[in-house]
PDB file of C-alpha atoms and ligand atoms in Angstrom:
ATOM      1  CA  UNK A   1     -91.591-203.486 -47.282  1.00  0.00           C
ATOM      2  CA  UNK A   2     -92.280-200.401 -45.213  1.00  0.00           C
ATOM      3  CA  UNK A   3     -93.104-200.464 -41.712  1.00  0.00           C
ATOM      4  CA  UNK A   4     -97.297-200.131 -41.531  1.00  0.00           C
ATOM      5  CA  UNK A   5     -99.503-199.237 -38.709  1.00  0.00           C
ATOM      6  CA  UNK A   6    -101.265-201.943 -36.442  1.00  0.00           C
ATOM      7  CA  UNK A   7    -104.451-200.574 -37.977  1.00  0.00           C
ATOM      8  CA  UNK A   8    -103.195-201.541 -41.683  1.00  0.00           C
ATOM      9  CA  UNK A   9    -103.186-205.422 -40.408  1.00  0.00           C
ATOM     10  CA  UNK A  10    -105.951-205.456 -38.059  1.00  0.00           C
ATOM     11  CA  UNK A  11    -108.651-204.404 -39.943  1.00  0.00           C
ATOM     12  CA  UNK A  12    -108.270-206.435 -42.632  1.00  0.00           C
ATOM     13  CA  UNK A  13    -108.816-209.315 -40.417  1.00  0.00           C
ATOM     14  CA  UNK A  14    -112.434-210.474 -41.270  1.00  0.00           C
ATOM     15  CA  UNK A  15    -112.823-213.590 -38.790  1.00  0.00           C
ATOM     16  CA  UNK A  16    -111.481-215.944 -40.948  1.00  0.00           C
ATOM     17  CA  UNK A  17    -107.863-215.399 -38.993  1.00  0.00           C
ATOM     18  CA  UNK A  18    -106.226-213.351 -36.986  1.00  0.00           C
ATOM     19  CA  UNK A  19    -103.202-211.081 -37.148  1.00  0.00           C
ATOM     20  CA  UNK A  20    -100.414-212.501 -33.898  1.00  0.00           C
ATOM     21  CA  UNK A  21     -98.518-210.416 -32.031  1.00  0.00           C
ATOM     22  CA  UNK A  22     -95.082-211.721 -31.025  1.00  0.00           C
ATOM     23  CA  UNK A  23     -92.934-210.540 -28.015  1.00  0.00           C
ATOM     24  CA  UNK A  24     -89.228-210.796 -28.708  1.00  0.00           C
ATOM     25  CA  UNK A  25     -86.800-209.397 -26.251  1.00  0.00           C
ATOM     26  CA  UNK A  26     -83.421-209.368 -29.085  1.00  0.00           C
ATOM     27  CA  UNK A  27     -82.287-209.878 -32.192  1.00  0.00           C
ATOM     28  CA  UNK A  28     -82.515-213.436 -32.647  1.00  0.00           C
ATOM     29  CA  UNK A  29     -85.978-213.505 -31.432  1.00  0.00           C
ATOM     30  CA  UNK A  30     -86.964-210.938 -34.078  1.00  0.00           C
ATOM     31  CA  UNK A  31     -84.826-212.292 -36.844  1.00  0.00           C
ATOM     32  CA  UNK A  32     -86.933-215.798 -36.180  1.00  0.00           C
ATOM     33  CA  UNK A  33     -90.149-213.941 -35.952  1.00  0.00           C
ATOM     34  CA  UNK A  34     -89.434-212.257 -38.964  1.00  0.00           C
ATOM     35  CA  UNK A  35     -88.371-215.476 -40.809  1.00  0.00           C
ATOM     36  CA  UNK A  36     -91.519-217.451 -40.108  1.00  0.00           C
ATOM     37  CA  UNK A  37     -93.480-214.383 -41.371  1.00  0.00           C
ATOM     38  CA  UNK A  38     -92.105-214.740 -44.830  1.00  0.00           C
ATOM     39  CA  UNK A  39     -92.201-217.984 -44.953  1.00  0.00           C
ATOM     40  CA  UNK A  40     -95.675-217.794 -44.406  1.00  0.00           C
ATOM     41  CA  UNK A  41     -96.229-214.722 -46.387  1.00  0.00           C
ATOM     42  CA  UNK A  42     -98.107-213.101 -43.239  1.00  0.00           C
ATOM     43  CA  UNK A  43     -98.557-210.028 -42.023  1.00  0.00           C
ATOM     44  CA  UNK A  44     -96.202-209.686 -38.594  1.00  0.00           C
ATOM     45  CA  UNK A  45     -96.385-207.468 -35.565  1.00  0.00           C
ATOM     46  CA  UNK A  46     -93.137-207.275 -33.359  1.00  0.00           C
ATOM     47  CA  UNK A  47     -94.201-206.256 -29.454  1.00  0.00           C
ATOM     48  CA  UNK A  48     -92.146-205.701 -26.712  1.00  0.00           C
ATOM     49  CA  UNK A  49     -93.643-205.347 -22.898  1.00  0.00           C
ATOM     50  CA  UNK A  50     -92.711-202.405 -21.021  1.00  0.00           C
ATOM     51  CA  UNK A  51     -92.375-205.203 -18.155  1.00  0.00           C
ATOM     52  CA  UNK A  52     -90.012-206.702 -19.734  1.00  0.00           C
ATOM     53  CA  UNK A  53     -87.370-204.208 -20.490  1.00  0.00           C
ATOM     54  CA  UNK A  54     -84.973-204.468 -17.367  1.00  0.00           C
ATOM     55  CA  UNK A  55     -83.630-207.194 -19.451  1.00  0.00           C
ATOM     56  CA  UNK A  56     -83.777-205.385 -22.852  1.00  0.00           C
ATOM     57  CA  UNK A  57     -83.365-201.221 -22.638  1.00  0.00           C
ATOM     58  CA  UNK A  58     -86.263-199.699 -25.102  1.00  0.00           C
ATOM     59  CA  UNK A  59     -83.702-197.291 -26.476  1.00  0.00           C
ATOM     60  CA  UNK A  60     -81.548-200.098 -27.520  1.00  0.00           C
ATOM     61  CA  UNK A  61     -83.769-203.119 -28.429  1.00  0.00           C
ATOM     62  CA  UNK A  62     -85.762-200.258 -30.248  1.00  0.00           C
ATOM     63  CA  UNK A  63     -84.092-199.739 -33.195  1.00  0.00           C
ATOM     64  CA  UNK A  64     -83.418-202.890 -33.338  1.00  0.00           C
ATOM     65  CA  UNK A  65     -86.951-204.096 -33.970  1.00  0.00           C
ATOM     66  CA  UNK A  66     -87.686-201.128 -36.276  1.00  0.00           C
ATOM     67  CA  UNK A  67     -84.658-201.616 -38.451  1.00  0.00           C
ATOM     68  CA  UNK A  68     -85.771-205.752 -38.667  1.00  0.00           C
ATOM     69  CA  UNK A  69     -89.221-204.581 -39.783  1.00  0.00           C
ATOM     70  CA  UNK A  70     -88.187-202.274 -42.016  1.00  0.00           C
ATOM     71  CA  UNK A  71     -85.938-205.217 -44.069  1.00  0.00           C
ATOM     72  CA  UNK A  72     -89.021-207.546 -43.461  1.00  0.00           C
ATOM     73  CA  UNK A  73     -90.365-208.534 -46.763  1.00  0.00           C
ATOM     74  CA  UNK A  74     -94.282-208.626 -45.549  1.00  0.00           C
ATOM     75  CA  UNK A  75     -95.831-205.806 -43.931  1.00  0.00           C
ATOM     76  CA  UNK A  76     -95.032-205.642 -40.344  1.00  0.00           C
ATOM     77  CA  UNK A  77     -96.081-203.441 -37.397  1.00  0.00           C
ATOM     78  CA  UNK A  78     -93.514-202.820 -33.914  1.00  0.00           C
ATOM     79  CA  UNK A  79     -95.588-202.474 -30.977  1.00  0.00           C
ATOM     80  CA  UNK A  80     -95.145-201.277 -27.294  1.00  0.00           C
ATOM     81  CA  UNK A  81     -96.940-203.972 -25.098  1.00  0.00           C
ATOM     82  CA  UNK A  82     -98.375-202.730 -21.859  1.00  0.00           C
ATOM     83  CA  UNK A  83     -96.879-199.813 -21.476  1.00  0.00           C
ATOM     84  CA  UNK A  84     -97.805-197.590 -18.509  1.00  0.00           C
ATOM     85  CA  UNK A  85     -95.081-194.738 -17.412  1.00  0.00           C
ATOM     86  CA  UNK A  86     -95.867-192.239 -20.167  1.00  0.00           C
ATOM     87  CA  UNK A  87     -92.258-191.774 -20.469  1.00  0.00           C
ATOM     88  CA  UNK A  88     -91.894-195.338 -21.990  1.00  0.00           C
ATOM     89  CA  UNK A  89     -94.590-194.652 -24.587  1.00  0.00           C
ATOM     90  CA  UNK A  90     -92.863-191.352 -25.666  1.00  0.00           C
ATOM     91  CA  UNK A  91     -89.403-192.811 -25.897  1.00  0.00           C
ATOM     92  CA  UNK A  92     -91.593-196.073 -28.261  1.00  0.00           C
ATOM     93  CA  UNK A  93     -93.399-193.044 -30.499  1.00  0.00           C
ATOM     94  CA  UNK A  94     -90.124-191.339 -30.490  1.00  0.00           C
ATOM     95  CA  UNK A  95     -88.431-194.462 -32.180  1.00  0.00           C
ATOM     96  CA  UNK A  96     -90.477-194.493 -34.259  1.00  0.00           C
ATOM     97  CA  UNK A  97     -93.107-197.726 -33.283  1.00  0.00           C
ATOM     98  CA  UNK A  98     -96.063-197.543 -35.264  1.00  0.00           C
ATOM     99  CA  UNK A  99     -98.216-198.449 -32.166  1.00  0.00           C
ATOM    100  CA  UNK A 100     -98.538-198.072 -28.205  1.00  0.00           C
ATOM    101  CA  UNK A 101    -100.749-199.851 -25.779  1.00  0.00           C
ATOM    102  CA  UNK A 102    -101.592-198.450 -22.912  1.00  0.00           C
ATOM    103  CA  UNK A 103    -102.865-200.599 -19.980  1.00  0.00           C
ATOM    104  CA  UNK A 104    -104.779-198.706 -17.658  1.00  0.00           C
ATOM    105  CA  UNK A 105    -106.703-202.135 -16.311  1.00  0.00           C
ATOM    106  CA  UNK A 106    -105.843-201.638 -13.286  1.00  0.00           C
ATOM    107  CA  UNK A 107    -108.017-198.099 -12.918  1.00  0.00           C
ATOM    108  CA  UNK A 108    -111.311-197.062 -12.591  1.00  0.00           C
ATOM    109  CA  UNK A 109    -112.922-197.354 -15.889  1.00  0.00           C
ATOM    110  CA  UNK A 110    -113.344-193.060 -15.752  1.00  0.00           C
ATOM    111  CA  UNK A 111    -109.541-192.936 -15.065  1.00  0.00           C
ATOM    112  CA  UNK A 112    -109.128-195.939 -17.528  1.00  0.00           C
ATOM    113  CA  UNK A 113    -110.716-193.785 -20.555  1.00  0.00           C
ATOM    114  CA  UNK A 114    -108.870-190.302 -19.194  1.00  0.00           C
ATOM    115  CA  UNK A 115    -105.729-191.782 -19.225  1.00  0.00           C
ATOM    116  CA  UNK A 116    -105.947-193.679 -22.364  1.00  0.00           C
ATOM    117  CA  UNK A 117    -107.675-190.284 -24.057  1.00  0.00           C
ATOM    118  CA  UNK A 118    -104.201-188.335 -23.455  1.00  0.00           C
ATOM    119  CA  UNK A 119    -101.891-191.326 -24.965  1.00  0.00           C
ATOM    120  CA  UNK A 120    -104.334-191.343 -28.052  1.00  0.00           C
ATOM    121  CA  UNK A 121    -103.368-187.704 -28.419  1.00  0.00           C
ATOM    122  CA  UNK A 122     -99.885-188.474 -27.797  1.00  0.00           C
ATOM    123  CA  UNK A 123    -100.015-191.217 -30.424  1.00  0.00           C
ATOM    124  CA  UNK A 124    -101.562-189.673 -32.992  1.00  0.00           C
ATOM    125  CA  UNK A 125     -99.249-186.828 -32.842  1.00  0.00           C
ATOM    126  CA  UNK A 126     -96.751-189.570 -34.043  1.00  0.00           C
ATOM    127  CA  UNK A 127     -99.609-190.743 -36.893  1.00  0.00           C
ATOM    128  CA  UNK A 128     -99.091-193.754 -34.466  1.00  0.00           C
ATOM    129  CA  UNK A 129    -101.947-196.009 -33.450  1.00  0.00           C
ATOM    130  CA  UNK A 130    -103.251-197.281 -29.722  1.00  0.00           C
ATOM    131  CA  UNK A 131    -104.470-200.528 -28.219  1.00  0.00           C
ATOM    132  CA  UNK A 132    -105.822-200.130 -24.844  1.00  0.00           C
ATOM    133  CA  UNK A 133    -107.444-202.822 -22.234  1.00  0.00           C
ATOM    134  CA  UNK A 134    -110.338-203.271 -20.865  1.00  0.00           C
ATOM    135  CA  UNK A 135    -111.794-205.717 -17.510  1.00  0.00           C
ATOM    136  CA  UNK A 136    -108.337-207.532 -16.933  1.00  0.00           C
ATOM    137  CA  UNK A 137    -106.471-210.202 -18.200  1.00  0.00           C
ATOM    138  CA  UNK A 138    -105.055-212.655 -15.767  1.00  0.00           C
ATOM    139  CA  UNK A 139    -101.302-212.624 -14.712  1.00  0.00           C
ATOM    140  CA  UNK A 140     -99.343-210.084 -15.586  1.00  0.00           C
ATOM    141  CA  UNK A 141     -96.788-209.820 -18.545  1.00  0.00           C
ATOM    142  CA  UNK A 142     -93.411-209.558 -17.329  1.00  0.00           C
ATOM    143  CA  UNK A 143     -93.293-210.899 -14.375  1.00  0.00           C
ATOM    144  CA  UNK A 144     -96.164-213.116 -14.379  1.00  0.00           C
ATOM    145  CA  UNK A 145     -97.721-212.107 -10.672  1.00  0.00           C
ATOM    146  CA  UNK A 146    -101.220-213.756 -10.249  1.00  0.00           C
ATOM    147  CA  UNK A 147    -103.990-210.785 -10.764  1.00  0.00           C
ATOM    148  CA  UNK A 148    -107.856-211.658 -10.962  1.00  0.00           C
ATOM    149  CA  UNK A 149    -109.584-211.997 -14.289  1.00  0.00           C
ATOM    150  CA  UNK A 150    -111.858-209.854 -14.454  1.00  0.00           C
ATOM    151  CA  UNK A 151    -114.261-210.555 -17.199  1.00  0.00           C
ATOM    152  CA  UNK A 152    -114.971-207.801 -19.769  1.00  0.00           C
ATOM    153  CA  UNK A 153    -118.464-205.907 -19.352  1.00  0.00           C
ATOM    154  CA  UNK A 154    -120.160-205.250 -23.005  1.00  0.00           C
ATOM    155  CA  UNK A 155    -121.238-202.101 -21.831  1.00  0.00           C
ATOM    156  CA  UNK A 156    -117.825-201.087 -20.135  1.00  0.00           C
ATOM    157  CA  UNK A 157    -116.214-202.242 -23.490  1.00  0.00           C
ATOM    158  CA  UNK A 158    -118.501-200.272 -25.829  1.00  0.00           C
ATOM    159  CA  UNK A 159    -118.540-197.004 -23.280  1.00  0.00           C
ATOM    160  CA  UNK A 160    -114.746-197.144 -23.407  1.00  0.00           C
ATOM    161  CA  UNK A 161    -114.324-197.715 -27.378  1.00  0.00           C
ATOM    162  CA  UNK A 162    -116.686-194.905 -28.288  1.00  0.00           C
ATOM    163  CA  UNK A 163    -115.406-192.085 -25.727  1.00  0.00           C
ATOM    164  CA  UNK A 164    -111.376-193.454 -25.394  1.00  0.00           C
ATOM    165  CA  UNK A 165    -111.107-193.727 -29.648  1.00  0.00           C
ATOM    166  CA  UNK A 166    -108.926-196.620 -29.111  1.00  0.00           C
ATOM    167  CA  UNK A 167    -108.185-198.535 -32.415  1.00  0.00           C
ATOM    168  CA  UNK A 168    -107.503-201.751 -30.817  1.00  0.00           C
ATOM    169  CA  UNK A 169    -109.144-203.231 -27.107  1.00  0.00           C
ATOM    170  CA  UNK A 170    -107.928-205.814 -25.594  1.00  0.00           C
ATOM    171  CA  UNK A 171    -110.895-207.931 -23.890  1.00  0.00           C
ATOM    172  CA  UNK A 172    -110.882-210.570 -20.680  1.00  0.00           C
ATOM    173  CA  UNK A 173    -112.100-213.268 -21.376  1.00  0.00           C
ATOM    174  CA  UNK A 174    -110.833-215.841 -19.208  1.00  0.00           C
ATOM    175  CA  UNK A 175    -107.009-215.964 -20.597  1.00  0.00           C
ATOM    176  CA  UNK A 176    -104.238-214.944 -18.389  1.00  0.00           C
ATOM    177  CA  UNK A 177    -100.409-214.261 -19.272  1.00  0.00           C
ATOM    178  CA  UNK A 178     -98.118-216.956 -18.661  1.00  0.00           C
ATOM    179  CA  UNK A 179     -98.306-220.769 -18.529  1.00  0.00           C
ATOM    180  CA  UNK A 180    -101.945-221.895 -17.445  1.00  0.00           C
ATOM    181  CA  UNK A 181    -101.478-224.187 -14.339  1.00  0.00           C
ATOM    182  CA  UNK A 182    -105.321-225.207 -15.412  1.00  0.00           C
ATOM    183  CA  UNK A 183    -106.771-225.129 -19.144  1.00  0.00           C
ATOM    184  CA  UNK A 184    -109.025-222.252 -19.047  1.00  0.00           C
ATOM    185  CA  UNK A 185    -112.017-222.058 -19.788  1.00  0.00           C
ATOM    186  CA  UNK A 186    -113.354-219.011 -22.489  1.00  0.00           C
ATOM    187  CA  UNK A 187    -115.836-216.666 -21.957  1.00  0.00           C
ATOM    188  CA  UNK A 188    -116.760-217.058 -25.779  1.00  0.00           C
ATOM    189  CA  UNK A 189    -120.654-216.172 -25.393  1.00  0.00           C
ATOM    190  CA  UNK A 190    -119.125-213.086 -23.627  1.00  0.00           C
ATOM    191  CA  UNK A 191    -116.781-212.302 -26.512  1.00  0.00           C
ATOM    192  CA  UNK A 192    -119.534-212.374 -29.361  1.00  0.00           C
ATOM    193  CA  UNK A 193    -121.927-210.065 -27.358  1.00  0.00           C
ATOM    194  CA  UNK A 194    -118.932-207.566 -26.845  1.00  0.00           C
ATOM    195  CA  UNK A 195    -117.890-208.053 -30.997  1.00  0.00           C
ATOM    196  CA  UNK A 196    -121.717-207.187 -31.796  1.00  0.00           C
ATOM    197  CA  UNK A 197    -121.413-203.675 -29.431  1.00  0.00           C
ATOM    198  CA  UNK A 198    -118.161-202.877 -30.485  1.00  0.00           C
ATOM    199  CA  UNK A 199    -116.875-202.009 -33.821  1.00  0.00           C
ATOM    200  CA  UNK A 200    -113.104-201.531 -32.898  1.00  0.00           C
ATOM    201  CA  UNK A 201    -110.812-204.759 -33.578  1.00  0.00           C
ATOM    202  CA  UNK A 202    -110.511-206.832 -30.426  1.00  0.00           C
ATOM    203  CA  UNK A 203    -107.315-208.246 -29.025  1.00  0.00           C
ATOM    204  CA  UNK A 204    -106.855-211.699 -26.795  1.00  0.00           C
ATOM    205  CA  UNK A 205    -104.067-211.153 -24.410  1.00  0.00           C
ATOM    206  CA  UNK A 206    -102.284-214.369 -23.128  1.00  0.00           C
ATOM    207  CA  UNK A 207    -102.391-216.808 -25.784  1.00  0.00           C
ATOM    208  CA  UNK A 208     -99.687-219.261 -24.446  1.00  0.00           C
ATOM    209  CA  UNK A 209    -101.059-222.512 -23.731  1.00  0.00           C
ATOM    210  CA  UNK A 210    -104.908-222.005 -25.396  1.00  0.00           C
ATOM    211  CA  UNK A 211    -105.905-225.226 -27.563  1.00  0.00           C
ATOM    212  CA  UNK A 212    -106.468-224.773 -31.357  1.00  0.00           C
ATOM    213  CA  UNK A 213    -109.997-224.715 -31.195  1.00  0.00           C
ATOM    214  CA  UNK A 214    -110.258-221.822 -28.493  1.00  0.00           C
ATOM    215  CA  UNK A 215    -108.046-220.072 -30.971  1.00  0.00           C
ATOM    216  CA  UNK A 216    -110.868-220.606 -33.595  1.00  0.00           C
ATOM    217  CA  UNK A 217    -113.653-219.964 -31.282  1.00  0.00           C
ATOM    218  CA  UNK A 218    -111.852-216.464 -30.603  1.00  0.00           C
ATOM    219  CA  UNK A 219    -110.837-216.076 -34.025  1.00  0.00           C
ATOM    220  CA  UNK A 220    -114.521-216.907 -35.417  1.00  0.00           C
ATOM    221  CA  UNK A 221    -116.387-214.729 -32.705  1.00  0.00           C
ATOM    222  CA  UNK A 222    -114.700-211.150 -32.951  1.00  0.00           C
ATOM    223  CA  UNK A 223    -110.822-211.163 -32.237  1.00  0.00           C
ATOM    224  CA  UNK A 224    -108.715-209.724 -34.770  1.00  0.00           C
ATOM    225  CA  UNK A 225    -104.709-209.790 -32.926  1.00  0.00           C
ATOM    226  CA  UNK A 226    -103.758-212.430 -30.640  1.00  0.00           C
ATOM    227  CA  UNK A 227    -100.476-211.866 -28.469  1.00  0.00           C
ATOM    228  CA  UNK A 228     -97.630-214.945 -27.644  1.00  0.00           C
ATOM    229  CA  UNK A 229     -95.039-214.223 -25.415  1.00  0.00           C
ATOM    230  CA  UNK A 230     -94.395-216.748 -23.188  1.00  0.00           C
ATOM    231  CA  UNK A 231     -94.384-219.429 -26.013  1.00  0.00           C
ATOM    232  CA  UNK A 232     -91.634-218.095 -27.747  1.00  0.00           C
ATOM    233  CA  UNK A 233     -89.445-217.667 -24.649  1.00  0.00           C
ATOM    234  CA  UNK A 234     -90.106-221.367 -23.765  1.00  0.00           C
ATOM    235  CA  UNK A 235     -89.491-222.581 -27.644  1.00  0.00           C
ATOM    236  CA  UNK A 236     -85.910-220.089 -27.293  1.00  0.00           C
ATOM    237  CA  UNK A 237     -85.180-221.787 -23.713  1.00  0.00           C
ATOM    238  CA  UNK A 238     -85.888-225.281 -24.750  1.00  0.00           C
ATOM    239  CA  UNK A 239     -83.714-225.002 -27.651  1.00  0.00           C
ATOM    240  CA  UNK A 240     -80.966-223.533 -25.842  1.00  0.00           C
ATOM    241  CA  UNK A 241     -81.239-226.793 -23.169  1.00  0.00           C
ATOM    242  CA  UNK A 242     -81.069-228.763 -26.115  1.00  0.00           C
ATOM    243  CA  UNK A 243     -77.725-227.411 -27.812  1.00  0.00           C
ATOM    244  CA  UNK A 244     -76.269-227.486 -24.377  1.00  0.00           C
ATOM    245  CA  UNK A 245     -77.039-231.290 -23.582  1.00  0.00           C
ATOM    246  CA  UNK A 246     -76.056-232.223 -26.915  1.00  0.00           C
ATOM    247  CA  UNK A 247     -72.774-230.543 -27.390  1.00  0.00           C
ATOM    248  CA  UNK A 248     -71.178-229.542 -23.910  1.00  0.00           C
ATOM    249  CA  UNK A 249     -68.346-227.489 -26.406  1.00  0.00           C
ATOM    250  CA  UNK A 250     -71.151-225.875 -28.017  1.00  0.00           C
ATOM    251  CA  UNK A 251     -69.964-222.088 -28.751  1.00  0.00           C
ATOM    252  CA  UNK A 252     -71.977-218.912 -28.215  1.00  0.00           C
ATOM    253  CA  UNK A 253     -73.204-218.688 -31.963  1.00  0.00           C
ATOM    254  CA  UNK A 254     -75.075-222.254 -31.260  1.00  0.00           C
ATOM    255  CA  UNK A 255     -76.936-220.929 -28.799  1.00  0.00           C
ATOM    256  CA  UNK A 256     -78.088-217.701 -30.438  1.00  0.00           C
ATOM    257  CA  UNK A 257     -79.266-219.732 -33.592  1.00  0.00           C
ATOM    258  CA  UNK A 258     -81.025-221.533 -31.112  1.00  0.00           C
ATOM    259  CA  UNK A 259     -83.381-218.774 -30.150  1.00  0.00           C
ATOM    260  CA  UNK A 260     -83.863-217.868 -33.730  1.00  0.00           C
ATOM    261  CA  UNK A 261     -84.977-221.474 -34.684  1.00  0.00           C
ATOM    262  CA  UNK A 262     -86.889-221.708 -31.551  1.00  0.00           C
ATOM    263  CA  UNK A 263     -89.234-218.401 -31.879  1.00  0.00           C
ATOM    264  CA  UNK A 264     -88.978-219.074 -35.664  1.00  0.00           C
ATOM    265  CA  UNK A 265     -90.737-222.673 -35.010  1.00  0.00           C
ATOM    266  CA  UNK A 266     -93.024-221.073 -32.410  1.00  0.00           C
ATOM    267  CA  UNK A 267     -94.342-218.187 -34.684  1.00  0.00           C
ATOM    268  CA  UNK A 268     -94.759-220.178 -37.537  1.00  0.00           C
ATOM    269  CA  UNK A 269     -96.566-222.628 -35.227  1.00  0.00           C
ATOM    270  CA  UNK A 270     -99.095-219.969 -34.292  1.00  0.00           C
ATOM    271  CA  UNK A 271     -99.486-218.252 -37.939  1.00  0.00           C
ATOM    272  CA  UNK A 272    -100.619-221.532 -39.338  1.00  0.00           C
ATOM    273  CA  UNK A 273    -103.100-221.933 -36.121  1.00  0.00           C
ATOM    274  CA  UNK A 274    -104.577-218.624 -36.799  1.00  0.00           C
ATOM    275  CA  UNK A 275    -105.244-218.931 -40.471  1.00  0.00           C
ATOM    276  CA  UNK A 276    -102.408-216.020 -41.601  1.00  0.00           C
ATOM    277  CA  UNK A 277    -100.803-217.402 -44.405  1.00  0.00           C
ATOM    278  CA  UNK A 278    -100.986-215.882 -47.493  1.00  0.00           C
ATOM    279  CA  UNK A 279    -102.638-212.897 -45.871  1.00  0.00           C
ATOM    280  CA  UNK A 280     -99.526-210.774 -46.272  1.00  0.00           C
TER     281      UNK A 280
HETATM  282  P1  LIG B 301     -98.594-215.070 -23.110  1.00  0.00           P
HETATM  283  O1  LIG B 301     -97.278-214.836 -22.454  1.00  0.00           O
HETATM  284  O2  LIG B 301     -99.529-215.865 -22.266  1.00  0.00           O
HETATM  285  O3  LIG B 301     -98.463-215.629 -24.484  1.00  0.00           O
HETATM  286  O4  LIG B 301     -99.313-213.640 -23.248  1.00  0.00           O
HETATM  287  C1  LIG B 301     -98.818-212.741 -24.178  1.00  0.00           C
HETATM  288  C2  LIG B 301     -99.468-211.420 -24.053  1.00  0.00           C
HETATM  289  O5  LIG B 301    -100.660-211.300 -23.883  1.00  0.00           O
HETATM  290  C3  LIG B 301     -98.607-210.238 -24.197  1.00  0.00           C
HETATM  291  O6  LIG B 301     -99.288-209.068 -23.960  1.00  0.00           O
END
C-alpha cells in the first residue's frame, strides 16, 4: 500500500470517526502501530515530535517509519509532530514524510500565519501537506512542561485557515499533552462554533487520558485526527515492568516484543474508540 498524504485520510473523515495519530519513537512502536492498523483495517498515521528526538535522531528513526508505512497493508501517512526549527521540517520533507506540522502557538497570531505561510511553501514543494496550531494546547509534547491553555478563538481559527492555507489546524480546547492530573473538562460548544467557521479538518492534540465519550463529543462536533502519545509510551513501559517482574532472566528480545504488544494494544484500543475500523 503506498504511502498517502494526511489529506487522503483526513478528509474522508465525515464525523462518524476520526483518523488517530500515533507517536512512536522506534521500530517496535511502529511495527505495533502498524499491526493494530491492519487488524483493524484502518487508515494509520505514524508521527514523531520534534521534542522528542534527542532520544530518536530524525535522520535515523526516519526511514525507519517511511519504510514501515510503505510495507503497511492500509493506507498510512508519516508525520512530523510539532516541529519548529525549519531545519527539522526540511530534513522530515527531505525523507520523504508526507506531512509537517508546524507549531507556531507560541507567536503572535500575525507571526503565527507568516511563519506557517513559508513552511506551506516549503511543504508543498515536497507535494507534502501541513497541520498547523492554533490558541494552545496545554503541556507541551516532549517534555511535558506545564503551558496555559489557551482556548481557540473562532475568529482567530477561521482568519488563520483562510490566509495560512493550512490543511489541517489543530484547536485548544481544553486538552493538554501528557497525563491529566485532573479530568478536563472540553470546550465542546467552542469546538462546534469553530467546525461551522472553518472548513479545514480539525485536529485534538493531547488525547491521553480523555474518556470515551469526550472522544465522541469531539469526534461528533468537527475533529477529524486525534493524536496519542503518551498512551502508547505508558502501554510500552508497563509492559516492559511486566516482563521484568515476571521473568528476572528475561532477554532483550522480551522486552522489545513488549513495546510492540504494548503500543499494538494501545492503538488498537484507540481505533476502536474512534470508530476507524473498516475505514481503511
Ligand atoms: P498525548 O501525549 O496527551 O497523547 O498528546 C499527544 C499529542 O497531542 C501529540 O502531538
Amino acid at each position: 500500500m503506498p504511502l498517502v498524504k494526511l489529506s487522503d485520510l483526513v478528509t474522508k473523515s465525515d464525523h462518524t470517526y476520526a483518523v488517530g495519530a500515533f507517536n512512536v519513537s522506534d521500530m517496535e512502536m511502529a511495527m505495533g502501530a502498524i499491526k493494530a492498523a491492519e487488524e483493524m483495517n484502518a487508515p494509520l498515521i505514524l508521527q514523531v515530535a520534534e521534542g522528542r528526538l534527542r532520544y530518536s535522531p530524525l535522520d535515523l528513526l526516519g526511514p525507519v517509519m517511511i519504510a514501515a508505512a510503505k510495507r503497511c497493508t492500509v493506507p498510512t501517512a508519516v508525520h512530523l509532530d510539532h516541529g519548529s526549527e525549519m531545519e527539522t521540517i526540511r530534513l522530515a520533507l527531505d525523507l520523504g514524510f508526507t506531512s509537517v506540522m508546524f507549531d507556531g502557538s507560541k507567536y503572535p497570531l500575525d507571526e503565527n500565519i507568516a511563519r506557517t505561510r513559508e513552511v506551506v511553501k516549503l511543504a508543498k514543494s515536497y507535494g507534502a501537506d501541513v497541520e498547523a496550531e492554533i490558541g494552545r494546547v496545554g503541556g507541551v509534547e516532549g517534555d511535558y512542561k506545564s503551558v496555559d491553555i489557551l482556548v481557540t478563538s473562532v475568529e482567530e481559527a477561521r482568519q488563520f485557515a483562510e490566509e495560512s492555507g493550512v490543511d489541517a489546524l489543530a484547536v485548544a480546547i481544553g486538552t493538554a499533552h501528557g497525563n491529566y492530573k485532573e479530568q478536563p473538562v472540553l470546550r465542546i460548544d467552542r469546538l462546534k462554533e469553530i467546525a461551522a467557521a472553518v472548513k479545514t479538518p480539525l485536529v485534538l492534540h493531547g488525547g491521553t487520558g480523555l474518556t470515551n465519550e469526550d472522544f465522541r463529543a469531539c469526534i461528533a462536533n468537527g475533529i477529524q485526527k486525534i493524536n496519542i502519545a503518551t498512551a502508547s509510551y505508558d502501554a510500552s513501559a508497563n509492559r516492559i515492568r511486566k516482563v521484568a517482574a515476571e521473568n528476572p532472566q528475561a532477554r532483550y528480545f522480551e522486552f522489545s516484543e513488549a513495546i510492540v504488544e504494548g503500543t499494538y494494544e494501545n492503538v488498537k484500543k484507540h481505533m476502536e474508540i474512534f470508530g476507524m475500523k473498516d475505514k481503511a
